[in-house]
Backbone atoms as SQL, in Angstrom:
CREATE TABLE atoms (id INTEGER PRIMARY KEY, chain TEXT, resi INTEGER, resn TEXT, atom TEXT, x REAL, y REAL, z REAL);
INSERT INTO atoms VALUES
  (1, 'A', 1, 'UNK', 'N', -43.015, -99.570, 2.888),
  (2, 'A', 1, 'UNK', 'CA', -42.801, -98.137, 2.951),
  (3, 'A', 1, 'UNK', 'C', -44.150, -97.448, 2.817),
  (4, 'A', 2, 'UNK', 'N', -44.412, -96.504, 3.714),
  (5, 'A', 2, 'UNK', 'CA', -45.630, -95.718, 3.631),
  (6, 'A', 2, 'UNK', 'C', -45.333, -94.279, 4.020),
  (7, 'A', 3, 'UNK', 'N', -46.297, -93.406, 3.715),
  (8, 'A', 3, 'UNK', 'CA', -46.157, -91.993, 4.045),
  (9, 'A', 3, 'UNK', 'C', -47.530, -91.466, 4.444),
  (10, 'A', 4, 'UNK', 'N', -47.517, -90.435, 5.254),
  (11, 'A', 4, 'UNK', 'CA', -48.744, -89.718, 5.586),
  (12, 'A', 4, 'UNK', 'C', -48.655, -88.359, 4.899),
  (13, 'A', 5, 'UNK', 'N', -49.652, -88.098, 4.031),
  (14, 'A', 5, 'UNK', 'CA', -49.620, -86.930, 3.160),
  (15, 'A', 5, 'UNK', 'C', -50.863, -86.079, 3.398),
  (16, 'A', 6, 'UNK', 'N', -50.683, -84.772, 3.367),
  (17, 'A', 6, 'UNK', 'CA', -51.800, -83.839, 3.460),
  (18, 'A', 6, 'UNK', 'C', -52.227, -83.491, 2.036),
  (19, 'A', 7, 'UNK', 'N', -53.442, -83.936, 1.655),
  (20, 'A', 7, 'UNK', 'CA', -53.976, -83.668, 0.326),
  (21, 'A', 7, 'UNK', 'C', -55.283, -82.912, 0.504),
  (22, 'A', 8, 'UNK', 'N', -55.312, -81.678, 0.045),
  (23, 'A', 8, 'UNK', 'CA', -56.511, -80.828, 0.082),
  (24, 'A', 8, 'UNK', 'C', -57.087, -80.721, 1.489),
  (25, 'A', 9, 'UNK', 'N', -56.228, -80.607, 2.497),
  (26, 'A', 9, 'UNK', 'CA', -56.691, -80.410, 3.865),
  (27, 'A', 9, 'UNK', 'C', -57.013, -81.677, 4.623),
  (28, 'A', 10, 'UNK', 'N', -56.854, -82.841, 4.007),
  (29, 'A', 10, 'UNK', 'CA', -57.101, -84.109, 4.685),
  (30, 'A', 10, 'UNK', 'C', -55.823, -84.934, 4.662),
  (31, 'A', 11, 'UNK', 'N', -55.624, -85.733, 5.709),
  (32, 'A', 11, 'UNK', 'CA', -54.423, -86.553, 5.818),
  (33, 'A', 11, 'UNK', 'C', -54.733, -87.982, 5.389),
  (34, 'A', 12, 'UNK', 'N', -53.845, -88.536, 4.538),
  (35, 'A', 12, 'UNK', 'CA', -54.008, -89.886, 4.018),
  (36, 'A', 12, 'UNK', 'C', -52.735, -90.680, 4.267),
  (37, 'A', 13, 'UNK', 'N', -52.889, -91.940, 4.681),
  (38, 'A', 13, 'UNK', 'CA', -51.772, -92.867, 4.785),
  (39, 'A', 13, 'UNK', 'C', -51.694, -93.605, 3.454),
  (40, 'A', 14, 'UNK', 'N', -50.591, -93.412, 2.718),
  (41, 'A', 14, 'UNK', 'CA', -50.492, -93.963, 1.375),
  (42, 'A', 14, 'UNK', 'C', -49.269, -94.869, 1.255),
  (43, 'A', 15, 'UNK', 'N', -49.398, -95.873, 0.391),
  (44, 'A', 15, 'UNK', 'CA', -48.284, -96.735, -0.002),
  (45, 'A', 15, 'UNK', 'C', -48.213, -96.716, -1.518),
  (46, 'A', 16, 'UNK', 'N', -47.147, -97.261, -2.045),
  (47, 'A', 16, 'UNK', 'CA', -46.970, -97.290, -3.491),
  (48, 'A', 16, 'UNK', 'C', -48.004, -98.219, -4.121),
  (49, 'A', 17, 'UNK', 'N', -48.514, -97.855, -5.307),
  (50, 'A', 17, 'UNK', 'CA', -49.522, -98.608, -6.075),
  (51, 'A', 17, 'UNK', 'C', -50.846, -98.735, -5.334),
  (52, 'A', 18, 'UNK', 'N', -51.216, -97.725, -4.567),
  (53, 'A', 18, 'UNK', 'CA', -52.481, -97.713, -3.834),
  (54, 'A', 18, 'UNK', 'C', -53.417, -96.687, -4.472),
  (55, 'A', 19, 'UNK', 'N', -54.724, -96.980, -4.450),
  (56, 'A', 19, 'UNK', 'CA', -55.731, -96.036, -4.914),
  (57, 'A', 19, 'UNK', 'C', -56.225, -95.220, -3.728),
  (58, 'A', 20, 'UNK', 'N', -56.355, -93.902, -3.921),
  (59, 'A', 20, 'UNK', 'CA', -56.826, -93.007, -2.874),
  (60, 'A', 20, 'UNK', 'C', -57.947, -92.148, -3.453),
  (61, 'A', 21, 'UNK', 'N', -59.045, -92.031, -2.719),
  (62, 'A', 21, 'UNK', 'CA', -60.145, -91.158, -3.110),
  (63, 'A', 21, 'UNK', 'C', -60.014, -89.861, -2.327),
  (64, 'A', 22, 'UNK', 'N', -59.672, -88.775, -3.013),
  (65, 'A', 22, 'UNK', 'CA', -59.428, -87.479, -2.385),
  (66, 'A', 22, 'UNK', 'C', -60.531, -86.506, -2.781),
  (67, 'A', 23, 'UNK', 'N', -60.637, -85.373, -2.078),
  (68, 'A', 23, 'UNK', 'CA', -61.530, -84.320, -2.570),
  (69, 'A', 23, 'UNK', 'C', -61.080, -83.882, -3.971),
  (70, 'A', 24, 'UNK', 'N', -61.985, -83.316, -4.741),
  (71, 'A', 24, 'UNK', 'CA', -61.738, -82.984, -6.142),
  (72, 'A', 24, 'UNK', 'C', -60.458, -82.185, -6.314),
  (73, 'A', 25, 'UNK', 'N', -59.572, -82.667, -7.192),
  (74, 'A', 25, 'UNK', 'CA', -58.311, -82.013, -7.499),
  (75, 'A', 25, 'UNK', 'C', -58.377, -81.396, -8.890),
  (76, 'A', 26, 'UNK', 'N', -57.581, -80.361, -9.106),
  (77, 'A', 26, 'UNK', 'CA', -57.470, -79.751, -10.426),
  (78, 'A', 26, 'UNK', 'C', -56.644, -80.669, -11.318),
  (79, 'A', 27, 'UNK', 'N', -57.000, -80.744, -12.585),
  (80, 'A', 27, 'UNK', 'CA', -56.222, -81.530, -13.530),
  (81, 'A', 27, 'UNK', 'C', -57.093, -82.471, -14.330),
  (82, 'A', 28, 'UNK', 'N', -56.580, -82.846, -15.480),
  (83, 'A', 28, 'UNK', 'CA', -57.271, -83.763, -16.387),
  (84, 'A', 28, 'UNK', 'C', -57.077, -85.197, -15.933),
  (85, 'A', 29, 'UNK', 'N', -57.928, -86.091, -16.421),
  (86, 'A', 29, 'UNK', 'CA', -57.741, -87.515, -16.168),
  (87, 'A', 29, 'UNK', 'C', -56.483, -87.967, -16.900),
  (88, 'A', 30, 'UNK', 'N', -55.647, -88.726, -16.215),
  (89, 'A', 30, 'UNK', 'CA', -54.381, -89.171, -16.785),
  (90, 'A', 30, 'UNK', 'C', -53.224, -88.244, -16.478),
  (91, 'A', 31, 'UNK', 'N', -53.487, -87.087, -15.888),
  (92, 'A', 31, 'UNK', 'CA', -52.429, -86.132, -15.556),
  (93, 'A', 31, 'UNK', 'C', -51.689, -86.580, -14.297),
  (94, 'A', 32, 'UNK', 'N', -50.439, -86.174, -14.202),
  (95, 'A', 32, 'UNK', 'CA', -49.623, -86.503, -13.041),
  (96, 'A', 32, 'UNK', 'C', -49.758, -85.395, -11.997),
  (97, 'A', 33, 'UNK', 'N', -49.824, -85.774, -10.724),
  (98, 'A', 33, 'UNK', 'CA', -49.907, -84.803, -9.634),
  (99, 'A', 33, 'UNK', 'C', -48.786, -85.082, -8.645),
  (100, 'A', 34, 'UNK', 'N', -48.359, -84.027, -7.953),
  (101, 'A', 34, 'UNK', 'CA', -47.263, -84.134, -6.996),
  (102, 'A', 34, 'UNK', 'C', -47.723, -83.525, -5.675),
  (103, 'A', 35, 'UNK', 'N', -47.522, -84.258, -4.588),
  (104, 'A', 35, 'UNK', 'CA', -47.901, -83.782, -3.261),
  (105, 'A', 35, 'UNK', 'C', -46.628, -83.525, -2.467),
  (106, 'A', 36, 'UNK', 'N', -46.411, -82.252, -2.081),
  (107, 'A', 36, 'UNK', 'CA', -45.192, -81.849, -1.383),
  (108, 'A', 36, 'UNK', 'C', -45.353, -81.855, 0.127),
  (109, 'A', 37, 'UNK', 'N', -46.570, -81.805, 0.622),
  (110, 'A', 37, 'UNK', 'CA', -46.811, -81.695, 2.055),
  (111, 'A', 37, 'UNK', 'C', -46.833, -83.094, 2.686),
  (112, 'A', 38, 'UNK', 'N', -45.640, -83.689, 2.837),
  (113, 'A', 38, 'UNK', 'CA', -45.494, -85.024, 3.416),
  (114, 'A', 38, 'UNK', 'C', -45.193, -84.852, 4.899),
  (115, 'A', 39, 'UNK', 'N', -46.032, -85.442, 5.752),
  (116, 'A', 39, 'UNK', 'CA', -45.913, -85.250, 7.194),
  (117, 'A', 39, 'UNK', 'C', -45.063, -86.324, 7.865),
  (118, 'A', 40, 'UNK', 'N', -45.061, -87.550, 7.314),
  (119, 'A', 40, 'UNK', 'CA', -44.347, -88.665, 7.932),
  (120, 'A', 40, 'UNK', 'C', -43.980, -89.664, 6.854),
  (121, 'A', 41, 'UNK', 'N', -42.775, -90.251, 6.974),
  (122, 'A', 41, 'UNK', 'CA', -42.332, -91.301, 6.052),
  (123, 'A', 41, 'UNK', 'C', -41.755, -92.442, 6.871),
  (124, 'A', 42, 'UNK', 'N', -42.174, -93.688, 6.554),
  (125, 'A', 42, 'UNK', 'CA', -41.622, -94.877, 7.187),
  (126, 'A', 42, 'UNK', 'C', -40.982, -95.720, 6.103),
  (127, 'A', 43, 'UNK', 'N', -39.700, -96.077, 6.315),
  (128, 'A', 43, 'UNK', 'CA', -38.978, -96.918, 5.360),
  (129, 'A', 43, 'UNK', 'C', -38.031, -97.827, 6.129),
  (130, 'A', 44, 'UNK', 'N', -38.163, -99.129, 5.924),
  (131, 'A', 44, 'UNK', 'CA', -37.300, -100.136, 6.548),
  (132, 'A', 44, 'UNK', 'C', -37.283, -100.032, 8.065),
  (133, 'A', 45, 'UNK', 'N', -38.426, -99.740, 8.667),
  (134, 'A', 45, 'UNK', 'CA', -38.524, -99.661, 10.118),
  (135, 'A', 45, 'UNK', 'C', -38.118, -98.321, 10.704),
  (136, 'A', 46, 'UNK', 'N', -37.599, -97.408, 9.881),
  (137, 'A', 46, 'UNK', 'CA', -37.217, -96.080, 10.349),
  (138, 'A', 46, 'UNK', 'C', -38.347, -95.104, 10.060),
  (139, 'A', 47, 'UNK', 'N', -38.728, -94.347, 11.068),
  (140, 'A', 47, 'UNK', 'CA', -39.806, -93.378, 10.928),
  (141, 'A', 47, 'UNK', 'C', -39.204, -91.983, 10.951),
  (142, 'A', 48, 'UNK', 'N', -39.529, -91.192, 9.926),
  (143, 'A', 48, 'UNK', 'CA', -39.064, -89.814, 9.830),
  (144, 'A', 48, 'UNK', 'C', -40.284, -88.902, 9.938),
  (145, 'A', 49, 'UNK', 'N', -40.352, -88.128, 11.008),
  (146, 'A', 49, 'UNK', 'CA', -41.494, -87.248, 11.259),
  (147, 'A', 49, 'UNK', 'C', -41.084, -85.820, 10.951),
  (148, 'A', 50, 'UNK', 'N', -41.921, -85.121, 10.203),
  (149, 'A', 50, 'UNK', 'CA', -41.639, -83.739, 9.858),
  (150, 'A', 50, 'UNK', 'C', -42.121, -82.771, 10.916),
  (151, 'A', 51, 'UNK', 'N', -41.609, -81.545, 10.854),
  (152, 'A', 51, 'UNK', 'CA', -42.023, -80.504, 11.786),
  (153, 'A', 51, 'UNK', 'C', -42.408, -79.241, 11.016),
  (154, 'A', 52, 'UNK', 'N', -43.528, -79.024, 10.467),
  (155, 'A', 52, 'UNK', 'CA', -44.646, -79.948, 10.337),
  (156, 'A', 52, 'UNK', 'C', -44.540, -80.857, 9.123),
  (157, 'A', 53, 'UNK', 'N', -43.716, -80.514, 8.126),
  (158, 'A', 53, 'UNK', 'CA', -43.583, -81.388, 6.960),
  (159, 'A', 53, 'UNK', 'C', -42.102, -81.672, 6.718),
  (160, 'A', 54, 'UNK', 'N', -41.844, -82.721, 5.936),
  (161, 'A', 54, 'UNK', 'CA', -40.474, -83.149, 5.652),
  (162, 'A', 54, 'UNK', 'C', -39.977, -82.404, 4.421),
  (163, 'A', 55, 'UNK', 'N', -38.826, -81.761, 4.542),
  (164, 'A', 55, 'UNK', 'CA', -38.243, -81.015, 3.429),
  (165, 'A', 55, 'UNK', 'C', -37.726, -81.991, 2.371),
  (166, 'A', 56, 'UNK', 'N', -38.083, -81.753, 1.117),
  (167, 'A', 56, 'UNK', 'CA', -37.587, -82.557, 0.015),
  (168, 'A', 56, 'UNK', 'C', -38.349, -83.843, -0.240),
  (169, 'A', 57, 'UNK', 'N', -39.299, -84.190, 0.597),
  (170, 'A', 57, 'UNK', 'CA', -40.081, -85.414, 0.398),
  (171, 'A', 57, 'UNK', 'C', -41.239, -85.120, -0.546),
  (172, 'A', 58, 'UNK', 'N', -41.480, -86.053, -1.467),
  (173, 'A', 58, 'UNK', 'CA', -42.557, -85.879, -2.441),
  (174, 'A', 58, 'UNK', 'C', -43.264, -87.197, -2.668),
  (175, 'A', 59, 'UNK', 'N', -44.549, -87.105, -2.917),
  (176, 'A', 59, 'UNK', 'CA', -45.354, -88.255, -3.312),
  (177, 'A', 59, 'UNK', 'C', -45.968, -87.900, -4.656),
  (178, 'A', 60, 'UNK', 'N', -45.758, -88.757, -5.653),
  (179, 'A', 60, 'UNK', 'CA', -46.323, -88.503, -6.971),
  (180, 'A', 60, 'UNK', 'C', -47.436, -89.488, -7.246),
  (181, 'A', 61, 'UNK', 'N', -48.403, -89.029, -8.010),
  (182, 'A', 61, 'UNK', 'CA', -49.538, -89.865, -8.341),
  (183, 'A', 61, 'UNK', 'C', -50.087, -89.522, -9.709),
  (184, 'A', 62, 'UNK', 'N', -51.105, -90.275, -10.107),
  (185, 'A', 62, 'UNK', 'CA', -51.730, -90.095, -11.406),
  (186, 'A', 62, 'UNK', 'C', -53.241, -90.044, -11.200),
  (187, 'A', 63, 'UNK', 'N', -53.891, -89.037, -11.779),
  (188, 'A', 63, 'UNK', 'CA', -55.340, -88.906, -11.672),
  (189, 'A', 63, 'UNK', 'C', -55.983, -89.928, -12.606),
  (190, 'A', 64, 'UNK', 'N', -56.784, -90.819, -12.028),
  (191, 'A', 64, 'UNK', 'CA', -57.452, -91.839, -12.836),
  (192, 'A', 64, 'UNK', 'C', -58.836, -91.394, -13.280),
  (193, 'A', 65, 'UNK', 'N', -59.611, -90.795, -12.382),
  (194, 'A', 65, 'UNK', 'CA', -60.952, -90.354, -12.764),
  (195, 'A', 65, 'UNK', 'C', -61.485, -89.343, -11.758),
  (196, 'A', 66, 'UNK', 'N', -62.445, -88.560, -12.227),
  (197, 'A', 66, 'UNK', 'CA', -63.212, -87.659, -11.367),
  (198, 'A', 66, 'UNK', 'C', -64.593, -88.279, -11.216),
  (199, 'A', 67, 'UNK', 'N', -65.091, -88.358, -9.993),
  (200, 'A', 67, 'UNK', 'CA', -66.372, -89.002, -9.743),
  (201, 'A', 67, 'UNK', 'C', -67.051, -88.361, -8.552),
  (202, 'A', 68, 'UNK', 'N', -68.231, -88.880, -8.204),
  (203, 'A', 68, 'UNK', 'CA', -68.970, -88.371, -7.051),
  (204, 'A', 68, 'UNK', 'C', -69.077, -89.471, -6.008),
  (205, 'A', 69, 'UNK', 'N', -69.052, -89.069, -4.748),
  (206, 'A', 69, 'UNK', 'CA', -69.172, -89.988, -3.627),
  (207, 'A', 69, 'UNK', 'C', -70.637, -90.411, -3.467),
  (208, 'A', 70, 'UNK', 'N', -70.894, -91.341, -2.561),
  (209, 'A', 70, 'UNK', 'CA', -72.251, -91.786, -2.291),
  (210, 'A', 70, 'UNK', 'C', -73.088, -90.633, -1.734),
  (211, 'A', 71, 'UNK', 'N', -74.397, -90.713, -1.952),
  (212, 'A', 71, 'UNK', 'CA', -75.285, -89.653, -1.510),
  (213, 'A', 71, 'UNK', 'C', -75.462, -89.699, 0.006),
  (214, 'A', 72, 'UNK', 'N', -75.389, -88.522, 0.617),
  (215, 'A', 72, 'UNK', 'CA', -75.650, -88.358, 2.037),
  (216, 'A', 72, 'UNK', 'C', -76.973, -87.612, 2.158),
  (217, 'A', 73, 'UNK', 'N', -77.936, -88.205, 2.869),
  (218, 'A', 73, 'UNK', 'CA', -79.240, -87.583, 3.040),
  (219, 'A', 73, 'UNK', 'C', -79.276, -86.778, 4.332),
  (220, 'A', 74, 'UNK', 'N', -79.846, -85.575, 4.242),
  (221, 'A', 74, 'UNK', 'CA', -80.020, -84.706, 5.398),
  (222, 'A', 74, 'UNK', 'C', -81.522, -84.505, 5.565),
  (223, 'A', 75, 'UNK', 'N', -82.071, -84.937, 6.705),
  (224, 'A', 75, 'UNK', 'CA', -83.510, -84.834, 6.952),
  (225, 'A', 75, 'UNK', 'C', -83.727, -84.035, 8.227),
  (226, 'A', 76, 'UNK', 'N', -84.492, -82.953, 8.095),
  (227, 'A', 76, 'UNK', 'CA', -84.802, -82.109, 9.249),
  (228, 'A', 76, 'UNK', 'C', -86.299, -82.177, 9.493),
  (229, 'A', 77, 'UNK', 'N', -86.676, -82.231, 10.765),
  (230, 'A', 77, 'UNK', 'CA', -88.092, -82.295, 11.109),
  (231, 'A', 77, 'UNK', 'C', -88.307, -81.661, 12.471),
  (232, 'A', 78, 'UNK', 'N', -89.413, -80.938, 12.593),
  (233, 'A', 78, 'UNK', 'CA', -89.847, -80.433, 13.893),
  (234, 'A', 78, 'UNK', 'C', -91.210, -81.058, 14.173),
  (235, 'A', 79, 'UNK', 'N', -91.285, -81.812, 15.226),
  (236, 'A', 79, 'UNK', 'CA', -92.505, -82.555, 15.489),
  (237, 'A', 79, 'UNK', 'C', -93.664, -81.627, 15.855),
  (238, 'A', 80, 'UNK', 'N', -94.826, -82.046, 15.443),
  (239, 'A', 80, 'UNK', 'CA', -96.094, -81.358, 15.682),
  (240, 'A', 80, 'UNK', 'C', -96.162, -79.968, 15.043),
  (241, 'A', 81, 'UNK', 'N', -95.264, -79.634, 14.155),
  (242, 'A', 81, 'UNK', 'CA', -95.276, -78.314, 13.510),
  (243, 'A', 81, 'UNK', 'C', -95.514, -78.413, 12.004),
  (244, 'A', 82, 'UNK', 'N', -95.475, -79.620, 11.449),
  (245, 'A', 82, 'UNK', 'CA', -95.662, -79.777, 10.011),
  (246, 'A', 82, 'UNK', 'C', -94.450, -79.395, 9.191),
  (247, 'A', 83, 'UNK', 'N', -93.287, -79.303, 9.841),
  (248, 'A', 83, 'UNK', 'CA', -92.063, -78.897, 9.156),
  (249, 'A', 83, 'UNK', 'C', -91.211, -80.123, 8.856),
  (250, 'A', 84, 'UNK', 'N', -90.973, -80.379, 7.567),
  (251, 'A', 84, 'UNK', 'CA', -90.076, -81.453, 7.126),
  (252, 'A', 84, 'UNK', 'C', -89.262, -80.935, 5.952),
  (253, 'A', 85, 'UNK', 'N', -87.985, -81.246, 5.943),
  (254, 'A', 85, 'UNK', 'CA', -87.123, -80.843, 4.838),
  (255, 'A', 85, 'UNK', 'C', -86.126, -81.958, 4.580),
  (256, 'A', 86, 'UNK', 'N', -86.012, -82.380, 3.332),
  (257, 'A', 86, 'UNK', 'CA', -85.100, -83.461, 2.954),
  (258, 'A', 86, 'UNK', 'C', -84.167, -82.958, 1.863),
  (259, 'A', 87, 'UNK', 'N', -82.860, -83.064, 2.118),
  (260, 'A', 87, 'UNK', 'CA', -81.840, -82.660, 1.157),
  (261, 'A', 87, 'UNK', 'C', -80.870, -83.801, 0.944),
  (262, 'A', 88, 'UNK', 'N', -80.230, -83.814, -0.210),
  (263, 'A', 88, 'UNK', 'CA', -79.192, -84.790, -0.501),
  (264, 'A', 88, 'UNK', 'C', -77.941, -84.080, -0.982),
  (265, 'A', 89, 'UNK', 'N', -76.796, -84.730, -0.793),
  (266, 'A', 89, 'UNK', 'CA', -75.522, -84.133, -1.192),
  (267, 'A', 89, 'UNK', 'C', -74.584, -85.231, -1.671),
  (268, 'A', 90, 'UNK', 'N', -73.914, -84.997, -2.790),
  (269, 'A', 90, 'UNK', 'CA', -72.892, -85.923, -3.291),
  (270, 'A', 90, 'UNK', 'C', -71.597, -85.141, -3.451),
  (271, 'A', 91, 'UNK', 'N', -70.570, -85.529, -2.693),
  (272, 'A', 91, 'UNK', 'CA', -69.288, -84.836, -2.690),
  (273, 'A', 91, 'UNK', 'C', -68.495, -85.196, -3.946),
  (274, 'A', 92, 'UNK', 'N', -67.855, -84.225, -4.562),
  (275, 'A', 92, 'UNK', 'CA', -66.999, -84.451, -5.728),
  (276, 'A', 92, 'UNK', 'C', -65.672, -85.046, -5.269),
  (277, 'A', 93, 'UNK', 'N', -65.264, -86.160, -5.896),
  (278, 'A', 93, 'UNK', 'CA', -64.061, -86.886, -5.500),
  (279, 'A', 93, 'UNK', 'C', -63.150, -87.081, -6.709),
  (280, 'A', 94, 'UNK', 'N', -61.883, -87.397, -6.431),
  (281, 'A', 94, 'UNK', 'CA', -60.915, -87.742, -7.460),
  (282, 'A', 94, 'UNK', 'C', -60.234, -89.031, -7.054),
  (283, 'A', 95, 'UNK', 'N', -60.137, -89.984, -7.970),
  (284, 'A', 95, 'UNK', 'CA', -59.452, -91.235, -7.732),
  (285, 'A', 95, 'UNK', 'C', -58.013, -91.094, -8.201),
  (286, 'A', 96, 'UNK', 'N', -57.050, -91.277, -7.276),
  (287, 'A', 96, 'UNK', 'CA', -55.636, -91.075, -7.562),
  (288, 'A', 96, 'UNK', 'C', -54.883, -92.369, -7.305),
  (289, 'A', 97, 'UNK', 'N', -53.995, -92.736, -8.229),
  (290, 'A', 97, 'UNK', 'CA', -53.089, -93.872, -8.053),
  (291, 'A', 97, 'UNK', 'C', -51.749, -93.322, -7.579),
  (292, 'A', 98, 'UNK', 'N', -51.289, -93.774, -6.404),
  (293, 'A', 98, 'UNK', 'CA', -50.005, -93.331, -5.866),
  (294, 'A', 98, 'UNK', 'C', -48.909, -94.117, -6.580),
  (295, 'A', 99, 'UNK', 'N', -47.990, -93.393, -7.243),
  (296, 'A', 99, 'UNK', 'CA', -46.943, -94.053, -8.019),
  (297, 'A', 99, 'UNK', 'C', -45.635, -94.198, -7.268),
  (298, 'A', 100, 'UNK', 'N', -45.122, -93.096, -6.708),
  (299, 'A', 100, 'UNK', 'CA', -43.839, -93.162, -6.014),
  (300, 'A', 100, 'UNK', 'C', -43.873, -92.344, -4.736),
  (301, 'A', 101, 'UNK', 'N', -43.020, -92.749, -3.797),
  (302, 'A', 101, 'UNK', 'CA', -42.787, -91.998, -2.555),
  (303, 'A', 101, 'UNK', 'C', -41.285, -91.749, -2.489),
  (304, 'A', 102, 'UNK', 'N', -40.890, -90.467, -2.472),
  (305, 'A', 102, 'UNK', 'CA', -39.462, -90.125, -2.445),
  (306, 'A', 102, 'UNK', 'C', -39.139, -89.390, -1.159);
C-alpha cells in the first residue's frame, strides 16, 4: 500500500514505516503530524485517484528531527572582468516517519 501526498508544496510517494525528508515543518520533535492532501492511494492492486485530492484520506506521521540538507554552492563569474562571487545555501529539512495511511 502506498500513497502520493502533497507536503509543503512537494509531492512524495510514501509507504508505511518509511522515512521522508520534507521541507521544514512546524512542530516539535516527537510531535505527530497529519497530511490531508492525499492525491492517490493504492491498496491491493486498486488505485484511487483524487480530483484533485481524495476526501477523507489521511496520512499520519511523526516528526523525528529538524536538520539541514547538504550544502549547494552557487558560483558566478564573468570572464575577463574580475567578477567572481561564491555563495552557499543549506535548505532546512524535517525528517518524518510515516506511521499510517488511511
